[in-house]
XYZ file of C-alpha atoms in Angstrom:
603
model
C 0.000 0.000 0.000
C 1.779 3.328 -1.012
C -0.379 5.337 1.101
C -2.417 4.567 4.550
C -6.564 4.676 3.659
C -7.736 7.582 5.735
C -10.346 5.427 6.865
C -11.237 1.848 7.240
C -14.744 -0.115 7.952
C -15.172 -4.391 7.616
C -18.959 -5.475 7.682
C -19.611 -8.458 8.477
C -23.357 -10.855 8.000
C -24.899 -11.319 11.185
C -28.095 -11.775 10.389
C -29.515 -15.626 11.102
C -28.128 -16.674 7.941
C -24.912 -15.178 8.573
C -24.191 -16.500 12.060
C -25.791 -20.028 11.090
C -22.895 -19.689 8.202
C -20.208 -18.914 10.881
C -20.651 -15.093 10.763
C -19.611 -14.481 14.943
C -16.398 -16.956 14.367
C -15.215 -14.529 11.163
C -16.506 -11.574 12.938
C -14.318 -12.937 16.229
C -11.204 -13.927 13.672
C -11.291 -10.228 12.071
C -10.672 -8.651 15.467
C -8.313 -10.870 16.543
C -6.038 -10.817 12.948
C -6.475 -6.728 13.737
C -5.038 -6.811 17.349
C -2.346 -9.283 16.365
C -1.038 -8.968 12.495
C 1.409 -6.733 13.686
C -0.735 -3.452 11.766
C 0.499 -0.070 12.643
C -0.839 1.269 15.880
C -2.327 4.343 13.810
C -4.205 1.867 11.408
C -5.483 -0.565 13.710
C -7.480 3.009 15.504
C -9.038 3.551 12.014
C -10.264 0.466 11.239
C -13.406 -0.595 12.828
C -15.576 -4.336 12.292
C -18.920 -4.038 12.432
C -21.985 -6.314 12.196
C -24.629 -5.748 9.606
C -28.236 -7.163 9.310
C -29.351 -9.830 6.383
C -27.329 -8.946 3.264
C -30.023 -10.406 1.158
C -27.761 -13.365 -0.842
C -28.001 -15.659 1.613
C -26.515 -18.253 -0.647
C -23.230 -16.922 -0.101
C -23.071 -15.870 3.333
C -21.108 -14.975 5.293
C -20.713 -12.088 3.052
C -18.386 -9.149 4.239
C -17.692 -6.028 2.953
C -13.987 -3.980 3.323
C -14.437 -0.580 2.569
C -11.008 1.427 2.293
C -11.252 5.459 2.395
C -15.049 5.076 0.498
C -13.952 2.067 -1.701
C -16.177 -1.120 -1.275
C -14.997 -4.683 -1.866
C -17.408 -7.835 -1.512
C -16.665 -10.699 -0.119
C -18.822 -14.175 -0.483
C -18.703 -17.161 1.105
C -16.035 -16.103 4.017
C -15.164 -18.470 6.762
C -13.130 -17.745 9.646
C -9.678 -19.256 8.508
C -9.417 -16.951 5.373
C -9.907 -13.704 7.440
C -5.672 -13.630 8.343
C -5.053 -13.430 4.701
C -7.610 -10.799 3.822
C -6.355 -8.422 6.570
C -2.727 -9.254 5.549
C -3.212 -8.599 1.636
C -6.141 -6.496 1.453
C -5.678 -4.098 4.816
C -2.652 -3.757 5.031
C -1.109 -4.586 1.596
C -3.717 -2.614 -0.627
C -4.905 -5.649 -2.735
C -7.536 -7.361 -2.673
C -7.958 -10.749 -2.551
C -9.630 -11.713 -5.984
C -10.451 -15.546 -5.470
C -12.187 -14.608 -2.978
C -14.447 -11.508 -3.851
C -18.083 -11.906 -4.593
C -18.543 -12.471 -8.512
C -21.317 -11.973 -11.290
C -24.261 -13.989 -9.583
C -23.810 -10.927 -6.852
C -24.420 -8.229 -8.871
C -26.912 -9.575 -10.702
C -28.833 -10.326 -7.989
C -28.929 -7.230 -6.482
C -29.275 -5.210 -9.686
C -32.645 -6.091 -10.559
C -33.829 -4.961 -6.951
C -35.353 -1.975 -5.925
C -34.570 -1.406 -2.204
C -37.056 0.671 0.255
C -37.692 -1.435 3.455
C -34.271 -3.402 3.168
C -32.053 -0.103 2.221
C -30.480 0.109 5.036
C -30.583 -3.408 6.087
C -26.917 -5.335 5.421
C -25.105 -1.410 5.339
C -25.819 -0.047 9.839
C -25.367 -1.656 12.297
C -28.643 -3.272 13.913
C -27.317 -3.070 17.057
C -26.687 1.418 17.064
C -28.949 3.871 17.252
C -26.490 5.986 15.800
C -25.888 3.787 13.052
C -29.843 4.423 12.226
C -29.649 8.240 12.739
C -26.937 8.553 10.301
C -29.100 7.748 7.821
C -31.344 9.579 8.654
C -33.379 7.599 11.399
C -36.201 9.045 13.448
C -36.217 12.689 11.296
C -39.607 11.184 9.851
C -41.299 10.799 13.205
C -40.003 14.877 14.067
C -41.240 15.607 10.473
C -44.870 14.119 11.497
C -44.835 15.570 15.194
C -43.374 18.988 14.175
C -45.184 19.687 11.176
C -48.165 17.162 10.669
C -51.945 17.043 12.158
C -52.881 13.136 12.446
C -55.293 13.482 9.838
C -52.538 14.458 7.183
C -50.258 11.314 7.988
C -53.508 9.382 6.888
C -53.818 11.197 4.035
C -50.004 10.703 3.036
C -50.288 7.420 3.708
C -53.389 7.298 1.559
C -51.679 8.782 -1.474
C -48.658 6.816 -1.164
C -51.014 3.835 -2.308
C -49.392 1.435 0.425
C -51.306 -1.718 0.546
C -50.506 -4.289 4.304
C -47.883 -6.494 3.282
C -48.976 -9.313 5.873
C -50.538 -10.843 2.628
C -54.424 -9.362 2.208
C -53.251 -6.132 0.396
C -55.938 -4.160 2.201
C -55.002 0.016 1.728
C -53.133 0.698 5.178
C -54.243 4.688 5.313
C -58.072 3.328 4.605
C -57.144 0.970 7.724
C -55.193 3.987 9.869
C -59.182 6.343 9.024
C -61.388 3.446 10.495
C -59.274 3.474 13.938
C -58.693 7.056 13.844
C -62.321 7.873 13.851
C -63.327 4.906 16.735
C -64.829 6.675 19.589
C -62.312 6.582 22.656
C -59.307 7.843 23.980
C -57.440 4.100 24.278
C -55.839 2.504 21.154
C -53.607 0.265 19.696
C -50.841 -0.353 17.407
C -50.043 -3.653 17.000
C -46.869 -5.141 14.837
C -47.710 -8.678 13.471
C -44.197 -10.255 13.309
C -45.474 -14.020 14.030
C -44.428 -15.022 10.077
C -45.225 -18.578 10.215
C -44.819 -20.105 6.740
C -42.193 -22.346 5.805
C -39.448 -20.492 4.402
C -40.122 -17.362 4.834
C -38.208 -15.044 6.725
C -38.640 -11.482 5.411
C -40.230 -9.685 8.362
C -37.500 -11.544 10.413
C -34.709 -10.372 9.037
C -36.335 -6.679 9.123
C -36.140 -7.049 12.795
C -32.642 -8.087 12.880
C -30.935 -5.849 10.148
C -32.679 -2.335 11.287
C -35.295 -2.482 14.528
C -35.227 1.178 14.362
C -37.077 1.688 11.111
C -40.222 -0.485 12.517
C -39.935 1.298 15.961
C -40.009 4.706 13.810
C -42.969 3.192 11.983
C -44.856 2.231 14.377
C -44.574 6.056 16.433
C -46.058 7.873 13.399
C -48.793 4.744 13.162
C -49.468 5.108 17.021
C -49.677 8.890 16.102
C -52.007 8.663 13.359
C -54.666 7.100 15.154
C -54.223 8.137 18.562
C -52.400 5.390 20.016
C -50.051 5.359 22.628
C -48.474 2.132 23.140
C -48.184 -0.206 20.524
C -47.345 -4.561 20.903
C -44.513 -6.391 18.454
C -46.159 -9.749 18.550
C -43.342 -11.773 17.560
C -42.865 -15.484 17.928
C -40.349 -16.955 20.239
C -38.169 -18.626 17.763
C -36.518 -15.599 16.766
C -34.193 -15.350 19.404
C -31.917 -12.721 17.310
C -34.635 -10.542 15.958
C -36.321 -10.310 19.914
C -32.687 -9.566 21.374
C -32.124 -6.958 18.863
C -35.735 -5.616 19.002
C -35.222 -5.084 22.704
C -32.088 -3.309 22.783
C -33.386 -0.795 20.112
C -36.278 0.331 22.374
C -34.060 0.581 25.479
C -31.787 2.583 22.874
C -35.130 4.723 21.905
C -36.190 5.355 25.097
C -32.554 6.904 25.965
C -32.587 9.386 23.213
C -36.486 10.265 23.813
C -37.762 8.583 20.653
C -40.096 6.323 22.671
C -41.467 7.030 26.151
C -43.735 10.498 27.439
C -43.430 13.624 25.862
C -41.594 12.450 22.529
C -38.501 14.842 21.140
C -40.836 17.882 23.788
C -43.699 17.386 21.069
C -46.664 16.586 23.747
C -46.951 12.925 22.256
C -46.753 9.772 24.340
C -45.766 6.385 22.886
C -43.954 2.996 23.774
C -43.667 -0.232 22.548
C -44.092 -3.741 24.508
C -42.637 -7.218 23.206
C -44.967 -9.876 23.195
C -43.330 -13.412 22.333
C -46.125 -15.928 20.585
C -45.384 -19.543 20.792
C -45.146 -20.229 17.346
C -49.317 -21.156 16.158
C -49.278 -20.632 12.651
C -52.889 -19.396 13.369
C -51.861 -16.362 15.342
C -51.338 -14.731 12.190
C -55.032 -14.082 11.782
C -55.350 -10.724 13.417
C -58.442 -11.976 15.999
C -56.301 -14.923 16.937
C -52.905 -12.895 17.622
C -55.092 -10.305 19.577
C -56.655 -13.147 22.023
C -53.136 -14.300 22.330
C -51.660 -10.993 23.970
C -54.562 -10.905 25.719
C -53.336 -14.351 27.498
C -56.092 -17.007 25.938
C -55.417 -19.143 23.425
C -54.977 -18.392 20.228
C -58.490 -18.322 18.027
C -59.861 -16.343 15.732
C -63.380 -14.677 16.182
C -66.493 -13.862 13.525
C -66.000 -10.455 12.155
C -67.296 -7.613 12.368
C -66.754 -6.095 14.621
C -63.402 -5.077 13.170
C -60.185 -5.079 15.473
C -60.196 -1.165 13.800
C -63.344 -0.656 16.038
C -62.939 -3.343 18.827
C -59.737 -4.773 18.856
C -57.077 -5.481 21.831
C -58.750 -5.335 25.132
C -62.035 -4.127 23.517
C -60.039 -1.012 22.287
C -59.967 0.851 18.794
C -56.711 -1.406 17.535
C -54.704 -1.286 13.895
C -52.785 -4.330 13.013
C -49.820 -4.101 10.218
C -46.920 -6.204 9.905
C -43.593 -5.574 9.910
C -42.843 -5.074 6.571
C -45.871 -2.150 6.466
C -44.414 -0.423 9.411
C -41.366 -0.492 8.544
C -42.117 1.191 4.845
C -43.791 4.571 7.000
C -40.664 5.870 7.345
C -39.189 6.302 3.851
C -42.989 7.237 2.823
C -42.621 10.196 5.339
C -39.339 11.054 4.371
C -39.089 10.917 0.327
C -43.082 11.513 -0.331
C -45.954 9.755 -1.485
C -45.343 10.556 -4.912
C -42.068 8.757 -4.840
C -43.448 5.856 -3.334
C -46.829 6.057 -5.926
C -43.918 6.644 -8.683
C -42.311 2.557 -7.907
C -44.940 -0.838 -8.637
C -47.550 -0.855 -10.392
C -51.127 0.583 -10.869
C -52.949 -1.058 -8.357
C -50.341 -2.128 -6.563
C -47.598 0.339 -5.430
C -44.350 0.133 -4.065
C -42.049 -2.848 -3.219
C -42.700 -5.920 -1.958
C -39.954 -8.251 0.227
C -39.682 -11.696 -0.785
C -37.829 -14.815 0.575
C -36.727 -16.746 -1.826
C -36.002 -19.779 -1.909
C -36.086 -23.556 -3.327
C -34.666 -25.242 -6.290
C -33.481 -21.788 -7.459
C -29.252 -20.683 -7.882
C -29.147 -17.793 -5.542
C -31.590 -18.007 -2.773
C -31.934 -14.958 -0.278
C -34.263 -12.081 0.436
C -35.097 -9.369 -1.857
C -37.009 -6.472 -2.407
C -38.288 -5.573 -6.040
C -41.305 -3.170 -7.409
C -44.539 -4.876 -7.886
C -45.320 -5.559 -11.279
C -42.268 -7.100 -11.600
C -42.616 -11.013 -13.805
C -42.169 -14.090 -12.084
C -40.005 -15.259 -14.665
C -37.662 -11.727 -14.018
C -37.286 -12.612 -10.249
C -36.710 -16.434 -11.284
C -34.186 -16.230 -14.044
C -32.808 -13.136 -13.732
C -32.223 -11.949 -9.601
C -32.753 -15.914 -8.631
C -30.011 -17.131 -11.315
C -32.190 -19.388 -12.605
C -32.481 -23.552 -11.806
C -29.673 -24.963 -10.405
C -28.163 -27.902 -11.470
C -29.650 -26.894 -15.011
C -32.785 -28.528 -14.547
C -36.058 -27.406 -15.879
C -38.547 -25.065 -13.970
C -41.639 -27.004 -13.205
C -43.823 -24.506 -10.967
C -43.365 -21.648 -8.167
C -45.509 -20.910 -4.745
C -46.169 -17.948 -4.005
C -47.842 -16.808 -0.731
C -46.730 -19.302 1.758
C -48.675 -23.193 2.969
C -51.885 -21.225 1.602
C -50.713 -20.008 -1.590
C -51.139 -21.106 -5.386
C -48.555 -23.221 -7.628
C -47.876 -21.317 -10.681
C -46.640 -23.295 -13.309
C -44.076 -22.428 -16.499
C -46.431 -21.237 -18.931
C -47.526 -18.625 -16.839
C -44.152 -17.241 -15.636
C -44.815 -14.081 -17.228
C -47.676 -13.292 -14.537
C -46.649 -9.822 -12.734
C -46.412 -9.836 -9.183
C -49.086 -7.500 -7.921
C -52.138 -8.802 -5.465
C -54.701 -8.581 -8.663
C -52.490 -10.342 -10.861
C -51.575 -13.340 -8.613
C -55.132 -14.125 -7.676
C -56.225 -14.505 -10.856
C -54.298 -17.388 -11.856
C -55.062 -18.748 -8.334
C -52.390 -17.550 -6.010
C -52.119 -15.130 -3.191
C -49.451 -12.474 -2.681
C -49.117 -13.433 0.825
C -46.640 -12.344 3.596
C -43.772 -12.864 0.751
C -42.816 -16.430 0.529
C -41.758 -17.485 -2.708
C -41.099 -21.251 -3.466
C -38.763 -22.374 -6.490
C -39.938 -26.240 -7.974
C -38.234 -27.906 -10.378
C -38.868 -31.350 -12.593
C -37.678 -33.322 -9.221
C -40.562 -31.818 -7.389
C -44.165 -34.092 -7.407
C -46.348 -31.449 -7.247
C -48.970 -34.267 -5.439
C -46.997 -34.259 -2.661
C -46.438 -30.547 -2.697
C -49.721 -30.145 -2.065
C -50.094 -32.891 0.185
C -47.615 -31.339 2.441
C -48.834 -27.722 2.387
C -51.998 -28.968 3.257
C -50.874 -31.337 5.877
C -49.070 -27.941 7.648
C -52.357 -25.666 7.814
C -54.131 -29.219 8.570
C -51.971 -29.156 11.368
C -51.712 -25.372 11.995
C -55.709 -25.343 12.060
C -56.720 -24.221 15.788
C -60.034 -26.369 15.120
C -62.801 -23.567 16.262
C -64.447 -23.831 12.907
C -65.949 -27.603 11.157
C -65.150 -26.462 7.621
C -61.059 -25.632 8.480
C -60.878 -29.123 11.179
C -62.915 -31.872 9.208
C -62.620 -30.514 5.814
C -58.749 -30.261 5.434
C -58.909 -33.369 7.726
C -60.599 -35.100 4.720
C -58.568 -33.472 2.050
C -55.954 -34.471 3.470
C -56.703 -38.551 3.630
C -57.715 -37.916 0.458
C -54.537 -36.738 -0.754
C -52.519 -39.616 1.653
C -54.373 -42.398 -0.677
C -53.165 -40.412 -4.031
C -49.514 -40.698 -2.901
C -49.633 -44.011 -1.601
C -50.907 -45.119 -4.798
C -54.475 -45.915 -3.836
C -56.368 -43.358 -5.565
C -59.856 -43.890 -6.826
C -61.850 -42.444 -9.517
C -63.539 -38.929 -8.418
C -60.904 -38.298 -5.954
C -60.078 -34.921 -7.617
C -63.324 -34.007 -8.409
C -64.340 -34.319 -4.443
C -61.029 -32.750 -3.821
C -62.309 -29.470 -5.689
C -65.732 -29.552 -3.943
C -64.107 -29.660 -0.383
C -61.779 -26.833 -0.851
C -64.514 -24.751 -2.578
C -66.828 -25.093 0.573
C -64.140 -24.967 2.872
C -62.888 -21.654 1.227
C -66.741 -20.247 1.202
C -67.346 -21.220 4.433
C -64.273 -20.924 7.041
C -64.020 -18.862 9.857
C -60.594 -16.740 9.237
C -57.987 -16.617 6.389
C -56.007 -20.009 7.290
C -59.362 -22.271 6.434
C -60.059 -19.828 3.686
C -56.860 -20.145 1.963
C -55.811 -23.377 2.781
C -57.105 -25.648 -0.217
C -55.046 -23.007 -2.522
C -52.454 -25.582 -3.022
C -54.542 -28.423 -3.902
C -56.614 -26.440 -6.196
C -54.038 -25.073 -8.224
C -52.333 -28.059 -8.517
C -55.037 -30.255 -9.687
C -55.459 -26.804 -12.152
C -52.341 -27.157 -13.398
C -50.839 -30.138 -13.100
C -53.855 -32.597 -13.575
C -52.014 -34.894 -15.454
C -49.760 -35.788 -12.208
C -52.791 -36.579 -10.427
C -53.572 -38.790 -13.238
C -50.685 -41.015 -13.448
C -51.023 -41.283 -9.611
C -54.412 -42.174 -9.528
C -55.020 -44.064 -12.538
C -51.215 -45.782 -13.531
C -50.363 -46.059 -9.605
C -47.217 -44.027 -10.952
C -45.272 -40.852 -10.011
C -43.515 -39.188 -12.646
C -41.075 -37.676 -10.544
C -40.062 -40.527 -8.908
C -40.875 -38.773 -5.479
C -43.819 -40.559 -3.969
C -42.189 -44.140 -2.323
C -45.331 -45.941 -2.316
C -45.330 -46.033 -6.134
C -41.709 -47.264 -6.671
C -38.895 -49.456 -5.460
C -35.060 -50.149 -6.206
C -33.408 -53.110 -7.900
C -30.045 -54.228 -8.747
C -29.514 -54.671 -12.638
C -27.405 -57.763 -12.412
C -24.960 -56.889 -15.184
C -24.057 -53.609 -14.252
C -23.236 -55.007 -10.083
C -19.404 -55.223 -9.671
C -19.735 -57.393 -6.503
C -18.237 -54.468 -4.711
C -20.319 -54.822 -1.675
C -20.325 -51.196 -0.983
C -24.078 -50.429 -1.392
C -24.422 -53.504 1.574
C -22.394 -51.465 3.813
C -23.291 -47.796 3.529
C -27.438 -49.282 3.562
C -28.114 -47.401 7.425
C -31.101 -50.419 7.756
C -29.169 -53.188 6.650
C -32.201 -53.783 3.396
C -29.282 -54.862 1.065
C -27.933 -58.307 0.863
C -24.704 -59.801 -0.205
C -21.101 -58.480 -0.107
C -17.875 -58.407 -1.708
C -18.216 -61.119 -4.662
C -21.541 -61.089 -3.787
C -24.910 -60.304 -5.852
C -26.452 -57.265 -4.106
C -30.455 -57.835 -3.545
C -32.379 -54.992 -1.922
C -35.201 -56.566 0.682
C -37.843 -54.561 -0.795
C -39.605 -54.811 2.777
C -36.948 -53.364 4.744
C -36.223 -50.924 2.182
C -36.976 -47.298 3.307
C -35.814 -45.601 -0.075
C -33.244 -43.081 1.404
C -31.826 -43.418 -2.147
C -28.143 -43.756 -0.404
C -27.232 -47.031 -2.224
C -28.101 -45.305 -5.486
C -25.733 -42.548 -4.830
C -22.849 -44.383 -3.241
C -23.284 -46.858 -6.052
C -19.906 -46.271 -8.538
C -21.314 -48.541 -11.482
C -25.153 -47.289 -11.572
C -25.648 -50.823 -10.798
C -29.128 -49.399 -9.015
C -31.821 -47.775 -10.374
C -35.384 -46.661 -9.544
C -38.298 -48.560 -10.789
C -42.304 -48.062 -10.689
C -43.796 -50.763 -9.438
C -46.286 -50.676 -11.724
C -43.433 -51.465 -14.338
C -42.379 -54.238 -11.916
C -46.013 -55.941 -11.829
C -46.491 -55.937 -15.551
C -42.961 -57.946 -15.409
């Protein structure tokens, strides 16, 4: 290095994903190769590490960022061992270490995103207020308490054309009016973080990358309507995101963004932590309020509205994080701007995890409208392992399978429920040929079977009975008019459940019987599954001139189904067999293969 950077910052991923990758052991290794690689005293005091939120490609975590005097280099896939060298060549010698730094896949990724709610997640630290402030944290809630009556937040927020991202799309300022106008000096905020689908983790890693954004929101919500405390219902499995949640409001209520008398403005507000214990159901607005209320977790008949007679009987708005979290940038940069990204009906950004059979899995934010086939192909990287796209979930265990003809479907609420899906809380689900999409929806339906608090007959007995239903398909005992009953259950249990889980949760069967008919077909009618998925409907053999009398399938088979040895025939006890599929891959002739046992019978 001819000359010593003037400054010197190292980011490292500790969100989840990051620390699950070994984010805290690189993090630990940077400080220690700093304190001991012999650097100057002078540039050890200008270099700082720092931990970041979710960085959004969590396919290459832990991802870590050196920035020298403004200059940003990307690192992917980091472990703790190669930290020594990066410090050594990159710190202190001036060069980066190009093996190492993040490649095409990363920028393409991130360049077909448009970044609102995670803008600032992955850059501050979670963990500082100050980090929050320096980008301008907290000047939207003085904007709205210096300048702003109630009734023109709701407005903004009207104009902005911001639709709750928890999954029903309803307009939030149409919401914020109803609660605003309730009769009574007590009410609510509430921030639905219980995300409960499979996969998803957008609200999540919100929480963890920058609390201080959905404490901001929620102040100029609870100001909107009158509130003065507000709840983050948040489920107990996110350890991180609760940790980091707390120590932002203690941090809040130190520099008089939360408590009485906010920044000498004559508003009160706070925020309380409730921790759910992970019922899918507690999603459902009714069922989440019972829950901080300290009964169980069920949903009531609506009206009346939690907007009119929510927590405790009180006037009471529910958004989720995502929504709240938005408020702030809305305040900040206008309603126009935010009008100005998405689509007609549908404005803004929307957060998605994604995830599956795709190349670059992660979380990312792009404008509604966007194609299917432009988040799939181009941020997602495509299929991996080259395989061919067979059919993509959107919306979570409730949502719709979209299949390849229809990639070029926007993503916008209108859009997606017309070819039978839901926009959901964000979950997006990447299937490939491998996939059976039977058993796809056997499985979805076997989680909101299981997720169903039972208050309602049509939710308990009817996905009770689609479910059996579908258990007969995949274990090859199917009967004519299965499908046709199947569509007739989910139709009346749609029409006539109690709250959105019963109401959405045939969405996977329905589609996929749409859609993919034909699978049903071969299950039902040729006892077959096409993608070799469903064990019932297939089992292994030996073909006898490809076996090398290795033995090596017999020893790596964890139930002992294989018999023989070395100079041995192998013959798989069909009986015993539990189709792990391990002898198959240990197998170095191919000597195994996969057969239907319809095939087998014929024989």
């Amino acid at each position: 290095m001819n000359s010593r950077p003037k400054s010197i910052s190292i980011s490292v991923c500790m969100g989840t994903g990051g620390i699950a990758a070994g984010g805290a052991e690189v993090m630990e290794a940077f400080e220690e190769a700093l304190a001991h690689l012999g650097l100057a005293a002078e540039l050890r005091e200008k270099c700082t590490a720092h931990k970041v939120g979710c960085r959004g490609f969590c396919a290459r975590d832990v991802l870590v960022d050196v920035v020298l005097d403004g200059q940003r280099t990307t690192y992917e896939c980091v472990q703790a061992d190669m930290v020594p060298r990066l410090v050594e060549e990159h710190i202190v010698g001036g060069v980066p270490v190009e093996q190492w730094l993040a490649g095409p896949d990363y920028e393409a990724f991130h360049a077909g995103q448009t970044k609102v709610v995670l803008s600032d997640c992955g850059s501050i630290d979670p963990e500082e207020i100050d980090a929050y402030l320096a980008v301008d944290g907290y000047t939207a809630i003085q904007k709205v308490l210096g300048e702003m009556l109630p009734e023109e937040v709701i407005t903004k927020i009207k104009d902005s054309g911001l639709r709750g991202r928890g999954g029903a799309g309803f307009p939030t300022g149409l919401k914020w009016s109803f609660a605003a106008m309730a009769k009574g000096n007590e009410k609510y905020i509430i921030c639905n973080a219980d995300e409960g689908d499979p996969g998803a983790f957008m609200d999540r890693s919100i929480v963890e990358g920058n609390p201080h954004a959905l404490i901001e929101g929620m102040s100029i919500a609870g100001y909107a309507i009158g509130a003065n405390l507000g709840y983050v219902y948040i489920r107990a499995e996110y350890p991180l995101a609760v940790q980091r949640l707390a120590h932002a409001i203690e941090q809040a209520r130190a520099r008089e963004f939360l408590g009485k008398n906010i920044r000498n403005a004559g508003f009160d507000f706070d925020i309380q932590i409730k921790q759910g214990a992970g019922a899918f159901v507690c999603g459902e607005e009714t069922a989440l309020i019972a829950s901080i209320e300290g009964g169980r977790g069920m949903p009531r008949p609506k009206p009346p509205f939690p907007a009119h007679r929510g927590l405790w009987g009180k006037p009471t708005i529910i958004n989720n994080v995502e929504t709240l979290a938005n408020l702030p940038y809305i305040i900040r940069k206008g309603s126009e701007w935010f009008a100005s990204l998405g689509s007609e009906k549908s404005k803004g950004t929307k957060v998605f995890a994604l995830t599956g059979k795709v190349c670059n899995t992660g979380l990312i934010e792009v404008p509604m409208g966007i194609a299917l086939k432009e988040i799939i192909y181009g941020i997602g990287g495509g299929i991996e392992g080259g395989r061919q796209f067979k059919a993509v979930q959107t919306g979570g265990p409730s949502g719709g399978c979209i299949p390849a003809e229809l990639l070029d479907t926007p993503v916008d609420y209108e859009s997606l429920a017309q070819v039978g899906a839901i926009m959901g809380s964000g979950g997006m689900v990447v299937m490939d040929e491998d996939n059976c999409m039977v058993e796809m929806a056997r499985y979805f339906l076997h989680f909101t079977q299981e997720e169903s608090c039972g208050k309602c007959v049509p939710c308990r007995v009817g996905t009770k009975r689609m479910l059996e239903i579908l258990e007969r398909i995949v274990a090859g005992q199917g009967e004519a008019g299965d499908l046709e009953l199947l569509l007739d259950l989910g139709e009346d249990i749609k029409a006539a459940s109690l709250c959105g889980l019963g109401q959405t949760a045939p969405n996977p069967v329905i589609s996929t019987i749409r859609y993919f008919r034909d699978e049903y077909d071969a299950h039902i009618v040729h006892k077959r599954c096409p993608a070799g998925v469903c064990k019932a409907l297939f089992e292994y053999q030996v073909v006898e001139p490809l076996c090398k009398l290795c033995g090596l399938c017999v020893r790596k088979c964890p139930v002992g189904a294989i018999e023989g040895g070395k100079k041995k025939l192998a013959k798989i006890k069909d009986r015993k067999c539990v189709k792990c599929g391990i002898c198959i891959e240990v197998c170095p002739f191919d000597a195994i293969t996969q057969i239907d046992i319809h095939e087998t019978a014929e024989v």
